[in-house]
Tab-separated table of C-alpha atoms and ligand atoms in Angstrom:
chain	number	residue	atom	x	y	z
A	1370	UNK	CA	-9.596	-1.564	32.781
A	1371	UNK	CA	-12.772	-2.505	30.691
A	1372	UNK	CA	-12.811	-2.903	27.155
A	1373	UNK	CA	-13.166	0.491	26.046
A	1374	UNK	CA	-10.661	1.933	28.763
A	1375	UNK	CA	-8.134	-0.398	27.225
A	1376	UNK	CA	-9.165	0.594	23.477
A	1377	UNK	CA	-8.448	4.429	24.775
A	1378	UNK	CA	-4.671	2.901	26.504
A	1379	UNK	CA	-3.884	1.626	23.060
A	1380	UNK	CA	-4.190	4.462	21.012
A	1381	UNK	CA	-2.673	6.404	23.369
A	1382	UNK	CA	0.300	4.159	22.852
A	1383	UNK	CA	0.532	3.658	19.543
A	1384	UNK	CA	0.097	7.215	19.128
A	1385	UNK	CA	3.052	7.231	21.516
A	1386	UNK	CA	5.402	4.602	18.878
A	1387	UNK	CA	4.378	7.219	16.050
A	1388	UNK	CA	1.402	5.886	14.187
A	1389	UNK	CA	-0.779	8.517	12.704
A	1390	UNK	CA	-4.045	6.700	13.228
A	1391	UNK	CA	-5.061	3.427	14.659
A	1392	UNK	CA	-8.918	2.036	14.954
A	1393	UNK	CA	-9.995	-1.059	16.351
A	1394	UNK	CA	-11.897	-3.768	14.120
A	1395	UNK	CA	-14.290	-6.723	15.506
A	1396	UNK	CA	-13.012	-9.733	13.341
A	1397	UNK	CA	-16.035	-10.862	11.063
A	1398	UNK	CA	-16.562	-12.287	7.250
A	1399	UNK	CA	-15.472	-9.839	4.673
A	1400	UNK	CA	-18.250	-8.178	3.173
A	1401	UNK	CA	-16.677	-7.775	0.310
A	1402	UNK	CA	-16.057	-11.130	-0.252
A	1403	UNK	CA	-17.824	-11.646	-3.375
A	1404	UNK	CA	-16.154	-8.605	-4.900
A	1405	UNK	CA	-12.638	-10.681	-4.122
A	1406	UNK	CA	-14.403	-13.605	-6.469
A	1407	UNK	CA	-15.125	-11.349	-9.145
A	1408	UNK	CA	-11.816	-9.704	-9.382
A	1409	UNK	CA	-10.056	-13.191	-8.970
A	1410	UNK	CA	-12.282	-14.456	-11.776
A	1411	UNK	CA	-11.990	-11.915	-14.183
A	1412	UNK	CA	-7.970	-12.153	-13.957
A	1413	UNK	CA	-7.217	-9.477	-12.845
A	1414	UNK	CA	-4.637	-10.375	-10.509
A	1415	UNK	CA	-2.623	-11.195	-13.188
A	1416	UNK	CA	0.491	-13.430	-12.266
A	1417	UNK	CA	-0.423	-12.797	-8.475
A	1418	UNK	CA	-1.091	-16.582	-7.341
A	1419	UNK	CA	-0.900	-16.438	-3.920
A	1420	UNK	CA	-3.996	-13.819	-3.799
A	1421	UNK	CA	-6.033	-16.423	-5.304
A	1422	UNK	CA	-4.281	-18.878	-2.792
A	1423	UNK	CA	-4.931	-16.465	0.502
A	1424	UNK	CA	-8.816	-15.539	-1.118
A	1425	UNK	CA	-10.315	-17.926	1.830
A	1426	UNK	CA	-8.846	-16.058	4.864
A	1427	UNK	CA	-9.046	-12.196	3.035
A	1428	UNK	CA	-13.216	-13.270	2.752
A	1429	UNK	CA	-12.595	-14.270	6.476
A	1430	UNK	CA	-10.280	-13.007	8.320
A	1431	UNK	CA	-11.262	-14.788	11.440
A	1432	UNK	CA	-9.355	-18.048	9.545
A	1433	UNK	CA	-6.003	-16.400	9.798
A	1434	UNK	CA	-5.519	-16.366	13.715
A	1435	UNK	CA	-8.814	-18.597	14.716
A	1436	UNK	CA	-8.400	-17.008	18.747
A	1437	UNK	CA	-8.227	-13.463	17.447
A	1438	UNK	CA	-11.218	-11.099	18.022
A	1439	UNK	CA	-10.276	-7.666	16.961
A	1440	UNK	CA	-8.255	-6.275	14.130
A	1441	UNK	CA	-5.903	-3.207	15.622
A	1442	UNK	CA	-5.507	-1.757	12.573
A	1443	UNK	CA	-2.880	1.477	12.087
A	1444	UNK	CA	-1.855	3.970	9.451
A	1445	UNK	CA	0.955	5.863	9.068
A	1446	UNK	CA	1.476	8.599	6.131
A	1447	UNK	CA	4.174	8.857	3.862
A	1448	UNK	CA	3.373	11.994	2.248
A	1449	UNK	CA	6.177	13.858	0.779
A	1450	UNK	CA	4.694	16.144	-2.407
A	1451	UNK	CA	5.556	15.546	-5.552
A	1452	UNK	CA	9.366	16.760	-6.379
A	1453	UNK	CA	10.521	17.482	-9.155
A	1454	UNK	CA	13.073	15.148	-10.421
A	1455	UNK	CA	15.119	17.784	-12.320
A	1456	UNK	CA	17.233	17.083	-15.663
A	1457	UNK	CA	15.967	13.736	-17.399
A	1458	UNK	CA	16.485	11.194	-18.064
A	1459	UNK	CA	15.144	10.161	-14.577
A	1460	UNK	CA	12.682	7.983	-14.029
A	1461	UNK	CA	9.320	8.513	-11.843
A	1462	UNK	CA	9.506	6.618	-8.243
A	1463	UNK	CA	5.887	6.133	-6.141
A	1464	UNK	CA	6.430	8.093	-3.120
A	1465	UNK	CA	5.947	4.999	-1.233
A	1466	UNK	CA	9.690	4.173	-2.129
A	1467	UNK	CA	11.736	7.475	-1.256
A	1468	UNK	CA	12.614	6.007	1.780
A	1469	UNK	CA	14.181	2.503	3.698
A	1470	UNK	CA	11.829	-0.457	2.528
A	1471	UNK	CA	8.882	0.437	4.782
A	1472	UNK	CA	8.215	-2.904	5.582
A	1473	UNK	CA	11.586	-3.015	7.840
A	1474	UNK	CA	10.109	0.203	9.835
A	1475	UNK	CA	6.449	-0.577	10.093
A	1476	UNK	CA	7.314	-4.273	11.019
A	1477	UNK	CA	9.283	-2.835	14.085
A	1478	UNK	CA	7.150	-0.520	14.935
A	1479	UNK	CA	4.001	-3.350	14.775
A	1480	UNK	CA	5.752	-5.864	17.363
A	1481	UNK	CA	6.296	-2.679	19.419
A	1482	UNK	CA	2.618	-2.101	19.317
A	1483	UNK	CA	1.845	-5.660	20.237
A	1484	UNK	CA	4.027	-5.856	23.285
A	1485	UNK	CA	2.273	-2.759	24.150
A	1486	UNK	CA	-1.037	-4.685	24.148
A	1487	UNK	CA	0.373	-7.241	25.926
A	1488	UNK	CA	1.215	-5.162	28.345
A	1489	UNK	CA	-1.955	-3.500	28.848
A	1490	UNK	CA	-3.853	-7.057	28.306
A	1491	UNK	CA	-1.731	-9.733	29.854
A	1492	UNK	CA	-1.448	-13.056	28.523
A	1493	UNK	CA	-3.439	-11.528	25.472
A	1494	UNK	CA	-1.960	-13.375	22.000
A	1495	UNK	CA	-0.861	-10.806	19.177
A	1496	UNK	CA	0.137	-11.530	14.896
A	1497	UNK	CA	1.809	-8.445	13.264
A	1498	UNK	CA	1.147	-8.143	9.343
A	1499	UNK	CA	2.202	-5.503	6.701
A	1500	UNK	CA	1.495	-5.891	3.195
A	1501	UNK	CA	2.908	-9.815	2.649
A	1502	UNK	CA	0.341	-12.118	4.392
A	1503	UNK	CA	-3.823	-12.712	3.934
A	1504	UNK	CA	-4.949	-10.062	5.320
A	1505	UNK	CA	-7.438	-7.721	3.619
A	1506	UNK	CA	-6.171	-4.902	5.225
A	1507	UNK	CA	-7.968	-2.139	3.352
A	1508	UNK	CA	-11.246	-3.895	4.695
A	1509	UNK	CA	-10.370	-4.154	8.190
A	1510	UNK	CA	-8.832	-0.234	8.097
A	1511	UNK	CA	-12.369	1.109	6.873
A	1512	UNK	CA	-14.271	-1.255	9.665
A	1513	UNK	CA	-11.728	0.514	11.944
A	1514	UNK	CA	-12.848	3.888	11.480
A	1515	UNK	CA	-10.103	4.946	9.435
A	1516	UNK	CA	-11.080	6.140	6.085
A	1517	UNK	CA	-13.546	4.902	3.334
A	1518	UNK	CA	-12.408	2.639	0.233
A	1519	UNK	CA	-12.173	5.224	-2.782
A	1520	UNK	CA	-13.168	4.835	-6.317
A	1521	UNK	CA	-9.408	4.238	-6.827
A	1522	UNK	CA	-9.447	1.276	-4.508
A	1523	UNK	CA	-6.941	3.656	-1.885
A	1524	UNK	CA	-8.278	3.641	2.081
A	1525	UNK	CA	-8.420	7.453	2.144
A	1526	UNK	CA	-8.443	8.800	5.728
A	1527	UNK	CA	-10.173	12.343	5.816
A	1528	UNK	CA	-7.464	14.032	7.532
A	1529	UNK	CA	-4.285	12.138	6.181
A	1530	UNK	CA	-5.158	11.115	2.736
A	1531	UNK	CA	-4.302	7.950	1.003
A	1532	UNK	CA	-0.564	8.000	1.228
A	1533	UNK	CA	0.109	6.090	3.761
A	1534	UNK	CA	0.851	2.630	4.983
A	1535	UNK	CA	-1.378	-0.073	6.607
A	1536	UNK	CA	-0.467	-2.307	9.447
A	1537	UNK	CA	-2.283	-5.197	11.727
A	1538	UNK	CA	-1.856	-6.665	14.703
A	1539	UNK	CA	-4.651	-9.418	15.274
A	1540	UNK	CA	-5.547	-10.021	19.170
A	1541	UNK	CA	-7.684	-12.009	20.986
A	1542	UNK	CA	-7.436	-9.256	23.647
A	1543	UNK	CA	-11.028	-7.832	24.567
A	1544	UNK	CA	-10.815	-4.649	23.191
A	1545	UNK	CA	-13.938	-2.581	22.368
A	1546	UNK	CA	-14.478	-2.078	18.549
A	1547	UNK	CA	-14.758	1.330	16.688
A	1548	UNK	CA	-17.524	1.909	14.383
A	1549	UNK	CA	-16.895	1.313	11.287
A	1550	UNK	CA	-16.397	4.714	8.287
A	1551	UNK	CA	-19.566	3.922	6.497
A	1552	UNK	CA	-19.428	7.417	4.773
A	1553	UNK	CA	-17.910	8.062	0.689
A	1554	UNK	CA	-16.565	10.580	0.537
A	1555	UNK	CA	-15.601	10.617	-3.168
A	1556	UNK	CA	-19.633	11.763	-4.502
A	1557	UNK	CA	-19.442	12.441	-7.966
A	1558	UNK	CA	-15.290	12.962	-8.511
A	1559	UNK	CA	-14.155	10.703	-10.970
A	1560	UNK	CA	-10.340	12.117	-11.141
A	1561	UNK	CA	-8.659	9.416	-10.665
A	1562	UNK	CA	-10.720	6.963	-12.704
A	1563	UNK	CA	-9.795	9.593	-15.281
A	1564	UNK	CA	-6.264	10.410	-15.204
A	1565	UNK	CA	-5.113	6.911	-15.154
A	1566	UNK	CA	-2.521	7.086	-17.357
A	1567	UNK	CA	-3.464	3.008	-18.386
A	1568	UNK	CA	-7.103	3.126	-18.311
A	1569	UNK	CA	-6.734	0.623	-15.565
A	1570	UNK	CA	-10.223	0.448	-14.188
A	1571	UNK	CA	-12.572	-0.956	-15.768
A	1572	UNK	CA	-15.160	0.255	-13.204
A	1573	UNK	CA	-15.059	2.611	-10.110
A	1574	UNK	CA	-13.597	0.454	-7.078
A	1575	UNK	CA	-11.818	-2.447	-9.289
A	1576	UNK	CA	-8.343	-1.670	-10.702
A	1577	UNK	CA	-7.513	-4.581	-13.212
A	1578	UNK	CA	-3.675	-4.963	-11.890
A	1579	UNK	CA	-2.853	-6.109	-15.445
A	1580	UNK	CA	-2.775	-2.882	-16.702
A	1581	UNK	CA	-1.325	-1.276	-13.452
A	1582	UNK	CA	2.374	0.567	-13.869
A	1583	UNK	CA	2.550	-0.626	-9.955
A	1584	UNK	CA	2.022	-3.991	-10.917
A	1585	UNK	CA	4.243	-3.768	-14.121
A	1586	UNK	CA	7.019	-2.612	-12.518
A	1587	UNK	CA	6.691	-4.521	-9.401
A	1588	UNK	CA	5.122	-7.578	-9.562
A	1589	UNK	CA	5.171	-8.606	-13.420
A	1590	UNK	CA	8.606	-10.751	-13.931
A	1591	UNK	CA	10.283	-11.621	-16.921
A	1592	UNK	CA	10.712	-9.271	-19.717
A	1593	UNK	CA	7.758	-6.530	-20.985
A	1594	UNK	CA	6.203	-7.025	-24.262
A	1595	UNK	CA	6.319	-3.776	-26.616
A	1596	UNK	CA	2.355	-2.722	-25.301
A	1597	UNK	CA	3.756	-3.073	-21.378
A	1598	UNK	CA	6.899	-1.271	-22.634
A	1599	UNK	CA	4.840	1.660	-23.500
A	1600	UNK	CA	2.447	1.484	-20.502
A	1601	UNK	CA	4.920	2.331	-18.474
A	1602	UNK	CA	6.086	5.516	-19.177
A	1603	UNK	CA	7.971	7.427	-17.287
A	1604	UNK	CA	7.455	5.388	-14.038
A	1605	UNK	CA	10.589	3.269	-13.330
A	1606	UNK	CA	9.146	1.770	-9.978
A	1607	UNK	CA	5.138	2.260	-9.280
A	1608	UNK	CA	2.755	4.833	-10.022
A	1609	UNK	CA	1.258	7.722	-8.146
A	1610	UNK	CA	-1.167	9.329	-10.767
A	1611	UNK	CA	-4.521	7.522	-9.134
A	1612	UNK	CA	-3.400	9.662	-6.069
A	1613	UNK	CA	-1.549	12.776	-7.150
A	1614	UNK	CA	-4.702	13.811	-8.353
A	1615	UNK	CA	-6.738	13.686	-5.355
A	1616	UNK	CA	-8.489	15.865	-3.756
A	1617	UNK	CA	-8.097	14.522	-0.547
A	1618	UNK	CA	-4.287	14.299	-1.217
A	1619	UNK	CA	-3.982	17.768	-2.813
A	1620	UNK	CA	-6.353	19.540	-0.598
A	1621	UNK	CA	-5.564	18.314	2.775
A	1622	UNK	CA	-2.909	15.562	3.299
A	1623	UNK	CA	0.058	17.264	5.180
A	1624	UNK	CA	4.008	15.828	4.568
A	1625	UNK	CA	4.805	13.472	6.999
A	1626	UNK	CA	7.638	14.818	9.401
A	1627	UNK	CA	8.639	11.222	10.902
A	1628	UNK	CA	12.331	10.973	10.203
A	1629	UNK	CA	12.071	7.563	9.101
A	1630	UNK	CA	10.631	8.339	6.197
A	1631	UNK	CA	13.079	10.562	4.810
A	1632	UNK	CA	13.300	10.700	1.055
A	1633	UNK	CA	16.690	9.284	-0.070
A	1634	UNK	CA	18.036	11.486	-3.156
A	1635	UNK	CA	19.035	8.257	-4.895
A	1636	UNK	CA	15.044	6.585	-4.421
A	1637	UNK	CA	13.344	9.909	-5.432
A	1638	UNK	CA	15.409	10.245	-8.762
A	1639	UNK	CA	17.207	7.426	-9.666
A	1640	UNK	CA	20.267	7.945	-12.433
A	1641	UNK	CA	18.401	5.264	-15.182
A	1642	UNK	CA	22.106	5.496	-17.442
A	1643	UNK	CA	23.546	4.779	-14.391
A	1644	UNK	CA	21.423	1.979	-13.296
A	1645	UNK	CA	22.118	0.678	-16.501
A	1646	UNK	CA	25.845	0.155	-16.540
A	1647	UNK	CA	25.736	-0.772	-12.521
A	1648	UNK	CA	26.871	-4.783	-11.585
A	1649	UNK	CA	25.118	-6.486	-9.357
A	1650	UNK	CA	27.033	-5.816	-6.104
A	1651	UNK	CA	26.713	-2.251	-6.742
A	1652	UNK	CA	22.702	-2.331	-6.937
A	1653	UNK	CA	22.812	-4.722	-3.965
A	1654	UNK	CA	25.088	-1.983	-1.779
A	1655	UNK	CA	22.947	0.407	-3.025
A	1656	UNK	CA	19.434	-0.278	-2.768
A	1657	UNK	CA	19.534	-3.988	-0.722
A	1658	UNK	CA	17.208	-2.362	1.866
A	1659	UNK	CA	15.075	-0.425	-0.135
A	1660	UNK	CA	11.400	-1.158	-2.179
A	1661	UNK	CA	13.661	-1.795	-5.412
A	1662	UNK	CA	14.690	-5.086	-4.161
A	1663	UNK	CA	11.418	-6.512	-5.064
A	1664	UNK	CA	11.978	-6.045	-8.832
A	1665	UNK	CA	15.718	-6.450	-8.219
A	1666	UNK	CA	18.564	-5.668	-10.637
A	1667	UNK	CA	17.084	-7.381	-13.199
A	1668	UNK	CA	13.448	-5.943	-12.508
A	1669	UNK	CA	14.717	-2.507	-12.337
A	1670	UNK	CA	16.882	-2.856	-15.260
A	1671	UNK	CA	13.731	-3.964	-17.519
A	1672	UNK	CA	12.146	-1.052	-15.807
A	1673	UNK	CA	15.029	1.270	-16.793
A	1674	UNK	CA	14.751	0.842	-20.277
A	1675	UNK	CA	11.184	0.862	-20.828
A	1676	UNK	CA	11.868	4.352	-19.668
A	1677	UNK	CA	14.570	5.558	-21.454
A	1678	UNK	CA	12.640	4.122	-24.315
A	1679	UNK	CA	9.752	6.833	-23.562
A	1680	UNK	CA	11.604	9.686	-22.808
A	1681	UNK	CA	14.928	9.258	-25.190
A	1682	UNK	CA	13.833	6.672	-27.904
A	1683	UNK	CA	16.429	5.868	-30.257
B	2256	B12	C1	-2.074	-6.971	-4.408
B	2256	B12	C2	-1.782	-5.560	-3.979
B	2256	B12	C3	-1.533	-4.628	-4.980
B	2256	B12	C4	-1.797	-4.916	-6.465
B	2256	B12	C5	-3.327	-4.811	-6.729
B	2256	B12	C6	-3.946	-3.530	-6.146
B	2256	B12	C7	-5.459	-3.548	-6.007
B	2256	B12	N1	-6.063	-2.364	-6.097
B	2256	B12	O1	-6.053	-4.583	-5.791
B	2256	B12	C8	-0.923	-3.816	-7.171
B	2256	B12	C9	0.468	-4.391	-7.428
B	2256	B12	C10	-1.494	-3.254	-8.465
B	2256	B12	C11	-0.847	-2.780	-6.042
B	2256	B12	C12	-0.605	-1.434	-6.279
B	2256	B12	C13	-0.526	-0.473	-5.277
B	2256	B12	N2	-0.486	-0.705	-3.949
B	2256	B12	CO1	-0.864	-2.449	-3.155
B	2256	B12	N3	-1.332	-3.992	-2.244
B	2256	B12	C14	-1.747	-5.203	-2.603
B	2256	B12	C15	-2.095	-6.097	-1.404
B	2256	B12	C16	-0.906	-7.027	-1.129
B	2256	B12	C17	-3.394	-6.895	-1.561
B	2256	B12	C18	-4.572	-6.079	-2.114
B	2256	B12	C19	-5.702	-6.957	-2.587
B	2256	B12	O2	-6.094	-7.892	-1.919
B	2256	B12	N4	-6.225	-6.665	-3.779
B	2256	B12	C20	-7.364	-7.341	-4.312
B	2256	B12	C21	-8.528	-6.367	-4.212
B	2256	B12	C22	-9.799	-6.967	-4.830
B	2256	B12	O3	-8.711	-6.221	-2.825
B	2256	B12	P1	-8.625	-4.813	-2.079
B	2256	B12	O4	-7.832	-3.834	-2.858
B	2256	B12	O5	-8.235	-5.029	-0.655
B	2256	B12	O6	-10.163	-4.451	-2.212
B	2256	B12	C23	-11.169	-4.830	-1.276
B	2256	B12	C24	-12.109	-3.649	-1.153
B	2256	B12	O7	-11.814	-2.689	-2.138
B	2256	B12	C25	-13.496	-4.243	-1.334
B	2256	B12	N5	-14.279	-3.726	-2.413
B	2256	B12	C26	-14.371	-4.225	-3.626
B	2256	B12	N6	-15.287	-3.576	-4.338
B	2256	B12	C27	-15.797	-2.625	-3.538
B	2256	B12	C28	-16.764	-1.680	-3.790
B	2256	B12	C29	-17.070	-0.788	-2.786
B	2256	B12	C30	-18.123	0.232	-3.044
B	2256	B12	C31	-16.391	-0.824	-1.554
B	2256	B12	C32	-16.696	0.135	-0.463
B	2256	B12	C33	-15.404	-1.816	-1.335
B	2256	B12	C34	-15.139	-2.695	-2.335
B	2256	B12	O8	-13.352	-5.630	-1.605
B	2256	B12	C35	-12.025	-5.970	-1.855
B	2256	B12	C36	-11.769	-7.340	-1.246
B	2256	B12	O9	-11.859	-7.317	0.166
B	2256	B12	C37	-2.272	-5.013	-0.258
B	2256	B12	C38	-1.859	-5.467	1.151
B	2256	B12	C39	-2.889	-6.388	1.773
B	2256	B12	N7	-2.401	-7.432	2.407
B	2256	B12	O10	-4.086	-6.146	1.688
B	2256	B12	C40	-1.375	-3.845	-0.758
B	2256	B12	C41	-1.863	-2.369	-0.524
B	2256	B12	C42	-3.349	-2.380	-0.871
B	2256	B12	N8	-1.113	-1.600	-1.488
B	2256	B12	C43	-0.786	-0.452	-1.069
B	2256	B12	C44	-0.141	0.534	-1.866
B	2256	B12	C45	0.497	1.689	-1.138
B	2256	B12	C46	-0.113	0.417	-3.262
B	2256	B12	C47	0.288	1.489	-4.289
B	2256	B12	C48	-0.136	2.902	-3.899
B	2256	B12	C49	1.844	1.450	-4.521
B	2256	B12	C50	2.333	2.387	-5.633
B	2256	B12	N9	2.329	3.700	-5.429
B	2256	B12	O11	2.748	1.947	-6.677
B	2256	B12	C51	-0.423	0.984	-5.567
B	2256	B12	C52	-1.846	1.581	-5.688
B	2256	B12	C53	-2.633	1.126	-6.884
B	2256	B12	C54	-4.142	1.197	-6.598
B	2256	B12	N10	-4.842	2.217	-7.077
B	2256	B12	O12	-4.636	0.294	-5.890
B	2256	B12	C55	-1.266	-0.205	0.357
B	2256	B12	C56	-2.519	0.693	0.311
B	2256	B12	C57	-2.665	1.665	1.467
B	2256	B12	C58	-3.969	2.453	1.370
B	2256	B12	N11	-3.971	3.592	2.030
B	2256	B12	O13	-4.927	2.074	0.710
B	2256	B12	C59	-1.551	-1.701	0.862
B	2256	B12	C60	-2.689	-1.825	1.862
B	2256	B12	C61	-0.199	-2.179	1.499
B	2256	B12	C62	0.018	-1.566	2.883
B	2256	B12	N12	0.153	-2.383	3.914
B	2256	B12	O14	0.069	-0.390	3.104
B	2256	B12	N13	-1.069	-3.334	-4.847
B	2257	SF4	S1	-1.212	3.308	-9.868
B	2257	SF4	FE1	-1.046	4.374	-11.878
B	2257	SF4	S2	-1.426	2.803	-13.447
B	2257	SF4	FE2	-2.088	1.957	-11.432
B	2257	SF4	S3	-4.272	2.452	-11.372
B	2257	SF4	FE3	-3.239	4.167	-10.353
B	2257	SF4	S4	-2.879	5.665	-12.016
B	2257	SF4	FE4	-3.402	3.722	-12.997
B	2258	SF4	S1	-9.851	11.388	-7.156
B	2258	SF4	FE1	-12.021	11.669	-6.591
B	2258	SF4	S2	-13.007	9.690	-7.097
B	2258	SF4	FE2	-10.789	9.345	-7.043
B	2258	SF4	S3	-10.360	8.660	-4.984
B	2258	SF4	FE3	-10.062	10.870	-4.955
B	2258	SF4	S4	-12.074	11.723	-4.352
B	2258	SF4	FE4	-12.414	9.579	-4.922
């Protein structure tokens, strides 16, 4: 097979292991790297270290697996529709957390994907990455082919939308690249920018994490000060304004029908009394393989009560 007949063999694989989309990437310098700078500069990563630790390889990719030439680079949707969470007081859960920590099922489904490439190219290296590691994965997705990077910072794919999950597999297989999505699509929509409930971006295309319910309620740790209280709302565990109001969500995504990602009742609209008065064990038993083991009991606690605060106060 030559490069391109193998490109064609992979998709049709990974296609095959149930991604929704997958492009191919030629591994080069970021060229967004001085955009990474600014944002770093101006703090607003917040407490996130380790991106200002990882900047080097996320401006070049090429440093994280020095043999690798290409970027396979998949997306998967996890597009339920908004549902209502019925009596309060329940809190509001990003739709990226419905289901099993998506990590776990994307991981699997990754080292599938690089056997599979393996296969096809023998003796061909492969790296899996989702989310954790220093990979600028929004980047490589839109030099894939698969979507353009929104005035929300989202990789929006024109037929899927921007709910869905990013995955990697670096190879120094020879694998013809696609061209890249140089199109934006957003023209002169500012919805998102708008409807942020925290006036979190400062500009079109940067998203000051500081002031991000995502980041509040999943990254921050320690306690929330009475201003991050009140930022938060009614989200108890990330924030899907910046998308629910979409176009490209609300107009065309379609609800994913994999049945790994299953909305759990529990994930969707979590008891907050109840989370309250739960020990420990019980949170572990409960949600120990789901997104709210990030925060953990004490995250989601904090969380918890900066809700009930906004939708009961005392
Ligand atoms: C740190 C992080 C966060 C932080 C910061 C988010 C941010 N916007 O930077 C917080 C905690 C806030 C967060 C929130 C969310 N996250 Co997050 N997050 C990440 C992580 C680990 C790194 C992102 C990063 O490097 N940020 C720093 C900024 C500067 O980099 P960047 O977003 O990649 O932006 C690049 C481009 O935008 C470009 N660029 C900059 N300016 C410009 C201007 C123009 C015109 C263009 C074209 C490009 C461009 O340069 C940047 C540097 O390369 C990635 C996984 C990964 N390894 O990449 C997931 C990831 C980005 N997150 C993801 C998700 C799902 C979310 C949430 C939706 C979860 C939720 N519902 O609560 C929210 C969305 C909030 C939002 N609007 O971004 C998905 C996004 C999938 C997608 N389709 O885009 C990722 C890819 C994880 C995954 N594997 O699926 N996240
Ligand atoms: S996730 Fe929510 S808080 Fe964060 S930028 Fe989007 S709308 Fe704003
Ligand atoms: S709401 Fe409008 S501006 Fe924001 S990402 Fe969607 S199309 Fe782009």
């Amino acid at each position: 097979m030559n490069p391109v007949e193998r490109r064609a063999e992979i998709k049709r694989r990974a296609a095959a292991l149930g991604f929704d989309a997958v492009g191919i990437a030629a591994l080069e310098r970021n060229a967004h790297a001085a955009e990474l700078d600014r944002w770093l500069a101006a703090g607003y990563a917040g407490e996130m270290r380790y991106l200002h630790r990882q900047a080097d390889k996320r401006k070049d990719p090429r440093r994280i697996m020095p043999e690798a030439k290409v970027a396979v680079v998949t997306l998967m949707s996890y597009f339920h529709r908004w549902v209502d969470p019925g009596a309060m007081p329940r809190g509001r859960v990003a739709q990226y957390a419905w289901t099993t920590d998506y990590h776990e099922v994307l991981g699997r489904r990754l080292k599938a994907l690089g056997a599979a490439i393996r296969e096809v190219v023998p003796g061909a290296a492969t790296r899996t990455y989702v989310d954790a590691g220093p990979v600028p994965e929004r980047e490589l997705a839109q030099r894939a082919g698969l979507g353009w990077i929104a005035k929300n910072t989202m990789l929006i794919h024109p037929r899927l939308g921007s709910f869905t999950f990013i995955g990697v597999v670096l190879t120094d297989a020879a694998l013809a690249p696609d061209l890249p999505f140089d199109a934006d699509r957003c023209g002169t929509c500012r919805r998102c920018l708008d409807a942020c409930p925290t006036a979190a971006f400062p500009e079109p295309h940067v998203l000051d994490a500081r002031r991000c319910i995502s980041y509040l309620t999943i990254e921050h740790r320690g306690e929330f000060s009475p201003d991050q209280a009140a930022m938060v709302g009614e989200w108890v565990f990330g924030c899907d304004v910046c998308q629910d109001v979409c176009p490209w969500n609300v107009k065309f995504a379609q609800a994913s029908a994999d049945p790994e990602f299953t909305p759990r009742a529990e994930l969707v609209a979590p008891d907050l009394v109840a989370l309250l008065e739960m020990d420990e064990d019980t949170f572990t038993r409960g949600y120990g393989d789901t997104p709210f083991e990030r925060p953990g009991y004490a995250g989601m606690r904090r969380n918890a009560t900066a809700v009930l605060q906004h939708v009961a106060p005392a």
